[in-house]
CSV table of C-alpha atoms in Angstrom, one decimal:
chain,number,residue,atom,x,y,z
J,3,UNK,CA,-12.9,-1.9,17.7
J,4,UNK,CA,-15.9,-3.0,17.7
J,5,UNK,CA,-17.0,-1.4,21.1
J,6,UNK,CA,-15.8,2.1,19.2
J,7,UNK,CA,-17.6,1.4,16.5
J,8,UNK,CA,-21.1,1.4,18.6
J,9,UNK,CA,-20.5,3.8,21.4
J,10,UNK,CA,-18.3,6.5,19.3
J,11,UNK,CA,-20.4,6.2,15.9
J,12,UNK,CA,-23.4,4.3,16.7
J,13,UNK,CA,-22.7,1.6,14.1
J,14,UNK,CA,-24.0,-1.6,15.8
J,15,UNK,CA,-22.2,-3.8,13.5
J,16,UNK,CA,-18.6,-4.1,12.2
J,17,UNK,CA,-14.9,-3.1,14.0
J,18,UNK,CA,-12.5,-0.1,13.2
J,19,UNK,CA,-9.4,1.5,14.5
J,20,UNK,CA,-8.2,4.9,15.0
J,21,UNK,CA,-4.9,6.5,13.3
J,22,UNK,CA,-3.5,5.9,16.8
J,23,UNK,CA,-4.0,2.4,17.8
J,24,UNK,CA,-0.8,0.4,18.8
J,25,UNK,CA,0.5,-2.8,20.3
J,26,UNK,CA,-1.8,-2.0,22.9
J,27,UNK,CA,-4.8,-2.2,21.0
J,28,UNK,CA,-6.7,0.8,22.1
J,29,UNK,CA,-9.6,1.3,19.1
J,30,UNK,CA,-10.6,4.8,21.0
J,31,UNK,CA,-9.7,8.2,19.4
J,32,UNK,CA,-6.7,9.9,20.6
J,33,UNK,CA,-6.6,13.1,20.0
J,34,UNK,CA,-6.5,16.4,20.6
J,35,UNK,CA,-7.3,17.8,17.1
J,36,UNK,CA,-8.8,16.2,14.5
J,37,UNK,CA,-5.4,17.2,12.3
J,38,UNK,CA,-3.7,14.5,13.5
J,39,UNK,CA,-5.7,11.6,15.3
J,40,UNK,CA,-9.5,11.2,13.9
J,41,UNK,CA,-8.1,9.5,11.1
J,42,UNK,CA,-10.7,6.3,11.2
J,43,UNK,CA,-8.7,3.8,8.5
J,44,UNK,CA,-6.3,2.2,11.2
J,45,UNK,CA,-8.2,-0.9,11.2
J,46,UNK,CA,-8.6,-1.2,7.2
J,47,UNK,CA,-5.2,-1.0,6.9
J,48,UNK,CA,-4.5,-3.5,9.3
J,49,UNK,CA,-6.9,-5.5,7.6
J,50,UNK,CA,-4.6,-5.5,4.8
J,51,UNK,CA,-1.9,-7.4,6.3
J,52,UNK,CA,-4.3,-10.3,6.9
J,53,UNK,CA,-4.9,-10.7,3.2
J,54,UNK,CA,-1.1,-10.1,2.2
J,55,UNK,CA,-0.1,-13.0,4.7
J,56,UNK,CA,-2.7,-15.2,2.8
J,57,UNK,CA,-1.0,-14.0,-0.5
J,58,UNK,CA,2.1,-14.6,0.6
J,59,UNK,CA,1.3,-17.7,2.0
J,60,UNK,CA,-1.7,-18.9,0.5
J,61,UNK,CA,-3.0,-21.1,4.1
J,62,UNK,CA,-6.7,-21.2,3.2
J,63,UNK,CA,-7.0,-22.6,7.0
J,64,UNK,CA,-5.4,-18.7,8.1
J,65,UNK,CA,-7.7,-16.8,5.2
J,66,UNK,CA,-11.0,-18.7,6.5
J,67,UNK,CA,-10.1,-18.6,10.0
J,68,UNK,CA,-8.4,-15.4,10.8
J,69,UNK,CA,-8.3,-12.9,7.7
J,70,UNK,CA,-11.7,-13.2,6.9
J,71,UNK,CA,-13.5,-12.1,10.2
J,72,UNK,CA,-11.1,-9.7,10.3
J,73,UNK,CA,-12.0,-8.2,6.7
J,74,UNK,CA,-15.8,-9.3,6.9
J,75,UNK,CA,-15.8,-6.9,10.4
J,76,UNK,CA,-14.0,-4.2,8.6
J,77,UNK,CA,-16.4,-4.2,5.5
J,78,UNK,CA,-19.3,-4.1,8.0
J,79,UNK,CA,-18.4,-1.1,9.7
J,80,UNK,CA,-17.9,0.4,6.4
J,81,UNK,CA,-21.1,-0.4,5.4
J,82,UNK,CA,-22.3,1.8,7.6
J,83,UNK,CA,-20.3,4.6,7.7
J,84,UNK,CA,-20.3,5.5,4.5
J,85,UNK,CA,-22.9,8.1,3.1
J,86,UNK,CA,-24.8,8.6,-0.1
J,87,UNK,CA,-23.6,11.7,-2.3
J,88,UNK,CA,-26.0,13.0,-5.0
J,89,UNK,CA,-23.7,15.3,-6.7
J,90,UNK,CA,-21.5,12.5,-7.5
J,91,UNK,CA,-23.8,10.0,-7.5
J,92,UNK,CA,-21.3,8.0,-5.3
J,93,UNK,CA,-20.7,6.2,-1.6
J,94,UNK,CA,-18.5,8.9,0.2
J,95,UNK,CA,-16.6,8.1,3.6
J,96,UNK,CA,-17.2,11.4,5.8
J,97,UNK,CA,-16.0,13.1,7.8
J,98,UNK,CA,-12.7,12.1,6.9
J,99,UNK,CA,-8.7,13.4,7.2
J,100,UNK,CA,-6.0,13.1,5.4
J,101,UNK,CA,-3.7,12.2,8.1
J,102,UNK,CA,-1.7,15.5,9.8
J,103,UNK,CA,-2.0,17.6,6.1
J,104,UNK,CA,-4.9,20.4,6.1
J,105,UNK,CA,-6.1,22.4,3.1
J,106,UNK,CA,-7.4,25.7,2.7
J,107,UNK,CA,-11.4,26.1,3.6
J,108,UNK,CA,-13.9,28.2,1.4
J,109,UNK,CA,-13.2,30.6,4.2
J,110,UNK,CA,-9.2,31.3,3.4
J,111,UNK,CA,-8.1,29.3,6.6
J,112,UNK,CA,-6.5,25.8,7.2
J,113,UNK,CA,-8.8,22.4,7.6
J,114,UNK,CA,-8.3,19.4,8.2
J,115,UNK,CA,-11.8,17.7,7.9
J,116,UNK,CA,-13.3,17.1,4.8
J,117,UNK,CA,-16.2,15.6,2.9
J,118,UNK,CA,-13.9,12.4,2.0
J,119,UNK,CA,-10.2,11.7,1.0
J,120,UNK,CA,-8.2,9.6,-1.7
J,121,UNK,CA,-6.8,7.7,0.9
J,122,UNK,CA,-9.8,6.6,2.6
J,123,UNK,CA,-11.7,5.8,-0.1
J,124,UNK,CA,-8.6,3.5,-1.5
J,125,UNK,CA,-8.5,2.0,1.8
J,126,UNK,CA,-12.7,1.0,1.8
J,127,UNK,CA,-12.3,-0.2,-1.8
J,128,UNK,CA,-9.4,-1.8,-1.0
J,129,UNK,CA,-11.2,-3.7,2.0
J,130,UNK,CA,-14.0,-4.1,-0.1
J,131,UNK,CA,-11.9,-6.0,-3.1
J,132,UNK,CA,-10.0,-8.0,-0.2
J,133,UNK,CA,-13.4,-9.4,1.2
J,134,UNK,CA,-15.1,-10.0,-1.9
J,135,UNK,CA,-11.9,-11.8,-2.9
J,136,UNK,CA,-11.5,-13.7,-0.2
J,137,UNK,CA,-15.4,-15.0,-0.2
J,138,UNK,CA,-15.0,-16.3,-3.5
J,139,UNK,CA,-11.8,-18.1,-2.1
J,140,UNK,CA,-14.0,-19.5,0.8
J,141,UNK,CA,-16.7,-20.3,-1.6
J,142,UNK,CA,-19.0,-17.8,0.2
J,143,UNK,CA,-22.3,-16.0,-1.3
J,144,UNK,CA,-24.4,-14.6,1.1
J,145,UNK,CA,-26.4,-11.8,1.4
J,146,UNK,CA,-23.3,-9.9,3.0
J,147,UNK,CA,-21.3,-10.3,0.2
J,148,UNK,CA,-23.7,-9.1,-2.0
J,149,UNK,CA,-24.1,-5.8,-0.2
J,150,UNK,CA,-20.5,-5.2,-0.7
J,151,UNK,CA,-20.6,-6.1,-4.1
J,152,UNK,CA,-23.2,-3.5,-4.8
J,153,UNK,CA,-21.9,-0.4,-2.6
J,154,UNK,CA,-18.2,-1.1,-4.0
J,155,UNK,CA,-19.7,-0.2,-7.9
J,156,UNK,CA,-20.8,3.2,-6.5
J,157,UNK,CA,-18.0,4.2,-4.3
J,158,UNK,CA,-16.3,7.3,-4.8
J,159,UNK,CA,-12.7,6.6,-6.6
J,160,UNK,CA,-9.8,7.1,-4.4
J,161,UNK,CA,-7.7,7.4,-7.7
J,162,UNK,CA,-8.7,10.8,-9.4
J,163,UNK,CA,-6.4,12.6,-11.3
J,164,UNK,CA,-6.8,16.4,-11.2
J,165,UNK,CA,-6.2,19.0,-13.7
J,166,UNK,CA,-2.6,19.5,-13.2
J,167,UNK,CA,-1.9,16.2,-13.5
J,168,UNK,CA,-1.4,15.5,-9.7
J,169,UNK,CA,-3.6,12.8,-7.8
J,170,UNK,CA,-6.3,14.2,-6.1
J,171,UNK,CA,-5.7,14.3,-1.8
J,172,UNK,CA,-9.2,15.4,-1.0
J,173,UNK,CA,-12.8,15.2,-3.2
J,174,UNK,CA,-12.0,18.6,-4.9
J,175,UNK,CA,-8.7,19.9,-5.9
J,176,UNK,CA,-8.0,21.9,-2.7
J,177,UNK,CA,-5.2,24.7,-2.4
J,178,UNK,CA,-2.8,23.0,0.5
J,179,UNK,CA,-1.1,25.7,3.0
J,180,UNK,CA,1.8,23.0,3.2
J,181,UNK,CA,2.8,22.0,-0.6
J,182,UNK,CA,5.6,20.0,0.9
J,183,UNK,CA,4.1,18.0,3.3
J,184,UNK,CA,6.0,14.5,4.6
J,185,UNK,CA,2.9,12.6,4.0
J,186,UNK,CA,2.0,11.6,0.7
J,187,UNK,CA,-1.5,9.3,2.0
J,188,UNK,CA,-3.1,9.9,-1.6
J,189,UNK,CA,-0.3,7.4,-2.3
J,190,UNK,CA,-1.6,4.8,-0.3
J,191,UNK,CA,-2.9,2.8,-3.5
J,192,UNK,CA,0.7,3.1,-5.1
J,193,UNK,CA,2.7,1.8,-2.1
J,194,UNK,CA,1.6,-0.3,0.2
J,195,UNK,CA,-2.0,-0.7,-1.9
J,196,UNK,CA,-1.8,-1.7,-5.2
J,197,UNK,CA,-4.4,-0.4,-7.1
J,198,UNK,CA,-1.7,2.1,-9.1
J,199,UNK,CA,0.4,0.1,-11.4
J,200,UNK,CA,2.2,0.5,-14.7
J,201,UNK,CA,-1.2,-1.1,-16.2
J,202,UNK,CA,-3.1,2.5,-15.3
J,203,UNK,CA,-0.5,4.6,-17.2
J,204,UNK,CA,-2.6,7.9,-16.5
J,205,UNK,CA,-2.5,7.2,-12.5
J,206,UNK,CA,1.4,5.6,-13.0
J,207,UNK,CA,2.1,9.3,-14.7
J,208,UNK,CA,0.1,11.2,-11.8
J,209,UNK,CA,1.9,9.3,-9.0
J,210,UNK,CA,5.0,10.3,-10.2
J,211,UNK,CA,4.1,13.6,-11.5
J,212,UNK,CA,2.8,14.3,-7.3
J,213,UNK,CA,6.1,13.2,-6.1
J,214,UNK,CA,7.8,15.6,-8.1
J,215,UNK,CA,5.5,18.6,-6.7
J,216,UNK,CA,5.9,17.3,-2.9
J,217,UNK,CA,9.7,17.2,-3.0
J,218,UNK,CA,10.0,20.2,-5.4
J,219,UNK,CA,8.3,22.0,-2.0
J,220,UNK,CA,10.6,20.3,0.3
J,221,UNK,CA,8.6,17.1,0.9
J,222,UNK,CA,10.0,13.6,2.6
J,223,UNK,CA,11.8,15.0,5.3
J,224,UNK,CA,12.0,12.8,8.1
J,225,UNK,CA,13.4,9.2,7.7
J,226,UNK,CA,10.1,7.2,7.5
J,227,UNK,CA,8.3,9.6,5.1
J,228,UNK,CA,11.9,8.8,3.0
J,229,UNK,CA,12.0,5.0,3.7
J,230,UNK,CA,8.4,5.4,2.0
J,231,UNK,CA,9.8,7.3,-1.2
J,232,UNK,CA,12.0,4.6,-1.6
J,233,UNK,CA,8.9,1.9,-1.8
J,234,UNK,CA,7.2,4.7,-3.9
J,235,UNK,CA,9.9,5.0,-6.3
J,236,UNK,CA,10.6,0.6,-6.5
J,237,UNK,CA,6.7,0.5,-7.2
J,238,UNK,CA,7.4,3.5,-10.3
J,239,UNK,CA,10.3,1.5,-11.5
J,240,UNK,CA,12.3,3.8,-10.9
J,241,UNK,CA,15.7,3.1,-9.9
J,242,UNK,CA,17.3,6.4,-10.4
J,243,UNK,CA,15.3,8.0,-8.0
J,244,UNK,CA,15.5,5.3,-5.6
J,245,UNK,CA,18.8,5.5,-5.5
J,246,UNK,CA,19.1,9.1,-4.7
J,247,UNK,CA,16.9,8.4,-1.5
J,248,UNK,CA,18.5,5.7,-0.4
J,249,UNK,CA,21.7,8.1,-0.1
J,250,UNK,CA,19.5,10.6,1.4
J,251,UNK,CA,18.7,8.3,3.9
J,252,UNK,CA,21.9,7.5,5.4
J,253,UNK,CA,23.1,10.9,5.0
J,254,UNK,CA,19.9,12.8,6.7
J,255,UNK,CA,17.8,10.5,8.5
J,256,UNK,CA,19.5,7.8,10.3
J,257,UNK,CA,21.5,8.4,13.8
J,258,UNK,CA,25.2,7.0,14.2
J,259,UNK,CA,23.7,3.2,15.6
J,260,UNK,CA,21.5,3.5,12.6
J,261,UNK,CA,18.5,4.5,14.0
J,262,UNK,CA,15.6,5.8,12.0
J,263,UNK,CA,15.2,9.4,13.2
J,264,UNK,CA,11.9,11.6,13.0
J,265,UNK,CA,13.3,13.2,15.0
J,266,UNK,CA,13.3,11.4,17.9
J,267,UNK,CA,13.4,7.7,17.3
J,268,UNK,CA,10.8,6.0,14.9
J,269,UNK,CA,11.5,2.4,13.9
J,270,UNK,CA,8.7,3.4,10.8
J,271,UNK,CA,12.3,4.4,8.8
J,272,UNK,CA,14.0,1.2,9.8
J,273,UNK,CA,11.3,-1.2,8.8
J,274,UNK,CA,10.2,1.2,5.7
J,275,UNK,CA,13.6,1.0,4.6
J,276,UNK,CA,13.6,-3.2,4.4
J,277,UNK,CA,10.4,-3.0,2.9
J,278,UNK,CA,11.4,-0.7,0.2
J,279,UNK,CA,15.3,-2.9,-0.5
J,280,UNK,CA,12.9,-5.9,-0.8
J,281,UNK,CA,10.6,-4.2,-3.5
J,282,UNK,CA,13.6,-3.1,-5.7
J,283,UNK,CA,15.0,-6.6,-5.8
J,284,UNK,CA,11.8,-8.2,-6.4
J,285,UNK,CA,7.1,-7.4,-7.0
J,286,UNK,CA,5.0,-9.7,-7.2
J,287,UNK,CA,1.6,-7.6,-6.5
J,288,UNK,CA,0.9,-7.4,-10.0
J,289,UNK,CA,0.1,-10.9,-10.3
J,290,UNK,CA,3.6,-12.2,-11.9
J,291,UNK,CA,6.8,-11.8,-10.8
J,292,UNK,CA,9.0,-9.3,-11.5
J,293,UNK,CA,12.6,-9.4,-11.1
J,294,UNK,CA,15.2,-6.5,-10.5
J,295,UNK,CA,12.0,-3.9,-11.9
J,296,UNK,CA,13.9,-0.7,-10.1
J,297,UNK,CA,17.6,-1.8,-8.6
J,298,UNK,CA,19.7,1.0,-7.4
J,299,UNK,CA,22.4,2.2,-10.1
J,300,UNK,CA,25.1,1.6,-7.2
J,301,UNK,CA,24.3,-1.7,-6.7
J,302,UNK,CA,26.7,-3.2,-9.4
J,303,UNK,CA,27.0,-6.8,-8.0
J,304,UNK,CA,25.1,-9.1,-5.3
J,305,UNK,CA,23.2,-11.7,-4.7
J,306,UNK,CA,19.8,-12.3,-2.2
J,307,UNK,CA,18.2,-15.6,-1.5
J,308,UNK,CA,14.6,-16.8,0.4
J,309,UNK,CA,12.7,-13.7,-0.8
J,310,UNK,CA,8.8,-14.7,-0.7
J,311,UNK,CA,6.9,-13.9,-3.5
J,312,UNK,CA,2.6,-13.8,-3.4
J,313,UNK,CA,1.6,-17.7,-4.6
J,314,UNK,CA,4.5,-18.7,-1.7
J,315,UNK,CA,7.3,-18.9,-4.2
J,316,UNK,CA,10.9,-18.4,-2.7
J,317,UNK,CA,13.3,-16.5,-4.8
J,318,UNK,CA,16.8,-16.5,-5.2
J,319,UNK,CA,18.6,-13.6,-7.3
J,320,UNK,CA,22.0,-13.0,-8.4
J,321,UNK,CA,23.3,-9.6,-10.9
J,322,UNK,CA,25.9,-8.5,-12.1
J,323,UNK,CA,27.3,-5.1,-13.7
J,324,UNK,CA,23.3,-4.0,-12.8
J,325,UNK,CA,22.1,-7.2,-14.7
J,326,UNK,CA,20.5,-10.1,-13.6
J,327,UNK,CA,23.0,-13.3,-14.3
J,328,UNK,CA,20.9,-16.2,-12.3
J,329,UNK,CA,17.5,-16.4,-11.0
J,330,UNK,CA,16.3,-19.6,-8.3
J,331,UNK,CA,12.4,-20.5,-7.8
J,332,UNK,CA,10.7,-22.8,-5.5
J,333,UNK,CA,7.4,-23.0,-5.1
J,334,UNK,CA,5.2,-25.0,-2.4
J,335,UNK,CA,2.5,-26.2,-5.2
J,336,UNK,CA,2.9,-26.9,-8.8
J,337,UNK,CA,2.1,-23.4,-10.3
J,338,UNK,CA,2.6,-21.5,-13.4
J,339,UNK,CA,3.4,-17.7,-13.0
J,340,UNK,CA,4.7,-15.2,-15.9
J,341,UNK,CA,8.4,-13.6,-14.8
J,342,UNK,CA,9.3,-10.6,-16.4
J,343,UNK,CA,12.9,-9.2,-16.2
J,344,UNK,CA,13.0,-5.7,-18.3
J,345,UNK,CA,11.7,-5.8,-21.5
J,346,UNK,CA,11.9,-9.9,-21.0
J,347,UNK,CA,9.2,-12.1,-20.0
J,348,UNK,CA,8.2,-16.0,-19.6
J,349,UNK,CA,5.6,-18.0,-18.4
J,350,UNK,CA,7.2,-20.9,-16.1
J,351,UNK,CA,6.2,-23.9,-15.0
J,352,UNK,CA,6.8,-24.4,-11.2
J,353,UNK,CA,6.6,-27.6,-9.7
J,354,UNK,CA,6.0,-28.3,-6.2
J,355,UNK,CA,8.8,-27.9,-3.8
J,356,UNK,CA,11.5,-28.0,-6.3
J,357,UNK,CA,13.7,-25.1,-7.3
J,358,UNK,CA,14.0,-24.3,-10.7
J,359,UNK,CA,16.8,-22.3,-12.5
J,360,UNK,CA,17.1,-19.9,-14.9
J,361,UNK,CA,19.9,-17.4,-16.7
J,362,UNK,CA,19.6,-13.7,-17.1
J,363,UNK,CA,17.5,-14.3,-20.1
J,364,UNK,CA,15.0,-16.2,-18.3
J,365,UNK,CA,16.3,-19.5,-19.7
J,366,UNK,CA,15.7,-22.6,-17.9
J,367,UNK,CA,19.3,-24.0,-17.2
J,368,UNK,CA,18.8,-26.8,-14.6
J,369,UNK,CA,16.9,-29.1,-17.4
């Protein structure tokens, strides 16, 4: 990455990853058109797994060890690459994609570059708010940390909402020659980012409002794009929905041994799909825990146990008739953290390595 950096963009400092870097680690673009491959974010959202393990985990040892090279590299290269705007008076990352979707050019005709994109700049700020984060963690203050604390204030917004209501894929509100497209990358700060929450009502509204206009135009098509609707839809709340594409899953998008297919093969739909049960049973990016927030309408009765929650808290969840009837926490250091359930919600006292109890009213019951 960090050889790409320097010999592809002449930024002496810092790592990145292309769109198409893989087990085999190869930083390098790949690509034949810039449509599909000169996508520059595949190291920043890598980087984001690193700070989510620490989350999850909270091993300072990992955060100061591993995660934060990794995030302090990715800031650096950042840095860097991004360039001064006057009109807006902002830090924009160009030339930038939004991966494999084109809209239509001042001249009538397709592109796919542009003069930045929502989901890069929610990846950089992202980065950004990881590293700055994680320095005050570590106790760090340097002059590097500074310098990302300045250029975040001015960088360009990756969360604009446009006139019709729909979150902004590009700078301006572009005309797109494929309304329907399968990716939804302006999305990136709803699901797996988490800068869209039910705090920001007016981007909660817009998220759901550009759903609406991709699938209205025949949108989440193949089985990972759908296995991603159904995060999207756990991080709206919205179970309804959620429902309906699980269904549409299994009936469209999965092969006989339950293979994700694109088609061919992609094991994107397999693992999306886990990822998006775990976030309808249980979301802790908000910085509480909350239980059940978008459980499918078919899914009358069950039970799940040794879900991991961010502050390392295991969870235990049992429902019934759609409701929640008995909720188990264990945490690996004494902790307080708000639960909410519904309309419901209690701070709780954790205590280290014991699990506590409670009823579907968020009563303690093992007192």
């Amino acid at each position: 990455g960090k050889t790409t950096a320097k010999a592809q963009y002449g930024i002496a400092r810092g790592t990145m990853a292309h769109h198409a870097t893989d087990l085999w680690a190869p930083a390098f673009m790949r690509a034949e058109r810039a449509y599909w491959g000169s996508w520059i974010h595949g190291g920043g959202w890598a980087g984001q797994h690193y700070w989510e393990h620490y989350r999850f985990t909270q091993d300072k040892a990992f955060l100061r060890n591993r995660a934060y090279p990794i995030l302090k590299s990715l800031s650096e290269f950042y840095l860097d690459w991004l360039v001064w705007d006057e009109k807006s008076k902002s830090w924009v990352s160009t030339p930038e994609t939004s991966p494999e979707n084109s809209y239509i050019a001042d001249d009538g005709q397709p592109a796919a570059v542009s003069f930045g994109s929502a989901m890069g700049h929610q990846i950089i700020a992202e980065v950004f708010d990881n590293t700055l984060e994680a320095a005050k963690i570590l106790d760090i203050d340097d002059d590097f940390v500074k310098e990302v604390s300045e250029k975040r204030k001015d960088l360009h917004p990756g969360v604009v909402v446009g006139a019709d209501g729909r979150i902004l894929e590009w700078n301006e509100p572009y005309e797109e020659p494929e309304k329907g497209h399968r990716h939804m990358s302006h999305l990136y700060a709803l699901h797996p980012g988490d800068a869209i929450t039910a705090e920001n009502q007016a981007a909660f509204n817009a998220a759901q409002k550009t759903i609406d206009f991709r699938l209205q135009h025949g949108g989440a098509g193949t089985g990972w794009s759908r296995a991603w609707m159904i995060s999207f839809n756990a991080r709206l709340l919205d179970s309804i929905s959620a429902t309906q594409n699980i269904r549409k899953f299994f009936e469209i998008s999965i092969a006989d041994n339950l293979f994700d297919e694109h088609p061919p093969f992609q094991i994107d739909g397999n693992f999306g799909f886990t990822a998006g049960v775990a976030e309808l049973l249980l979301q802790s990016h908000e910085g509480f825990l909350r239980i059940l927030p978008a459980i499918p309408t078919d899914w009358a009765k069950g039970k799940i146990s040794g879900l991991k929650a961010r502050g390392n808290i295991e969870v235990d969840i049992e429902w019934e008739k759609g409701k929640l009837t008995k909720l188990g926490l264990k945490s690996a250091q004494a902790q307080s953290i708000n639960v909410k359930y519904g309309e419901l919600e209690q701070e709780v006292i954790l205590p280290a390595g014991l699990k506590v109890k409670f009823d579907g009213a968020l009563n303690r019951v093992d007192i």
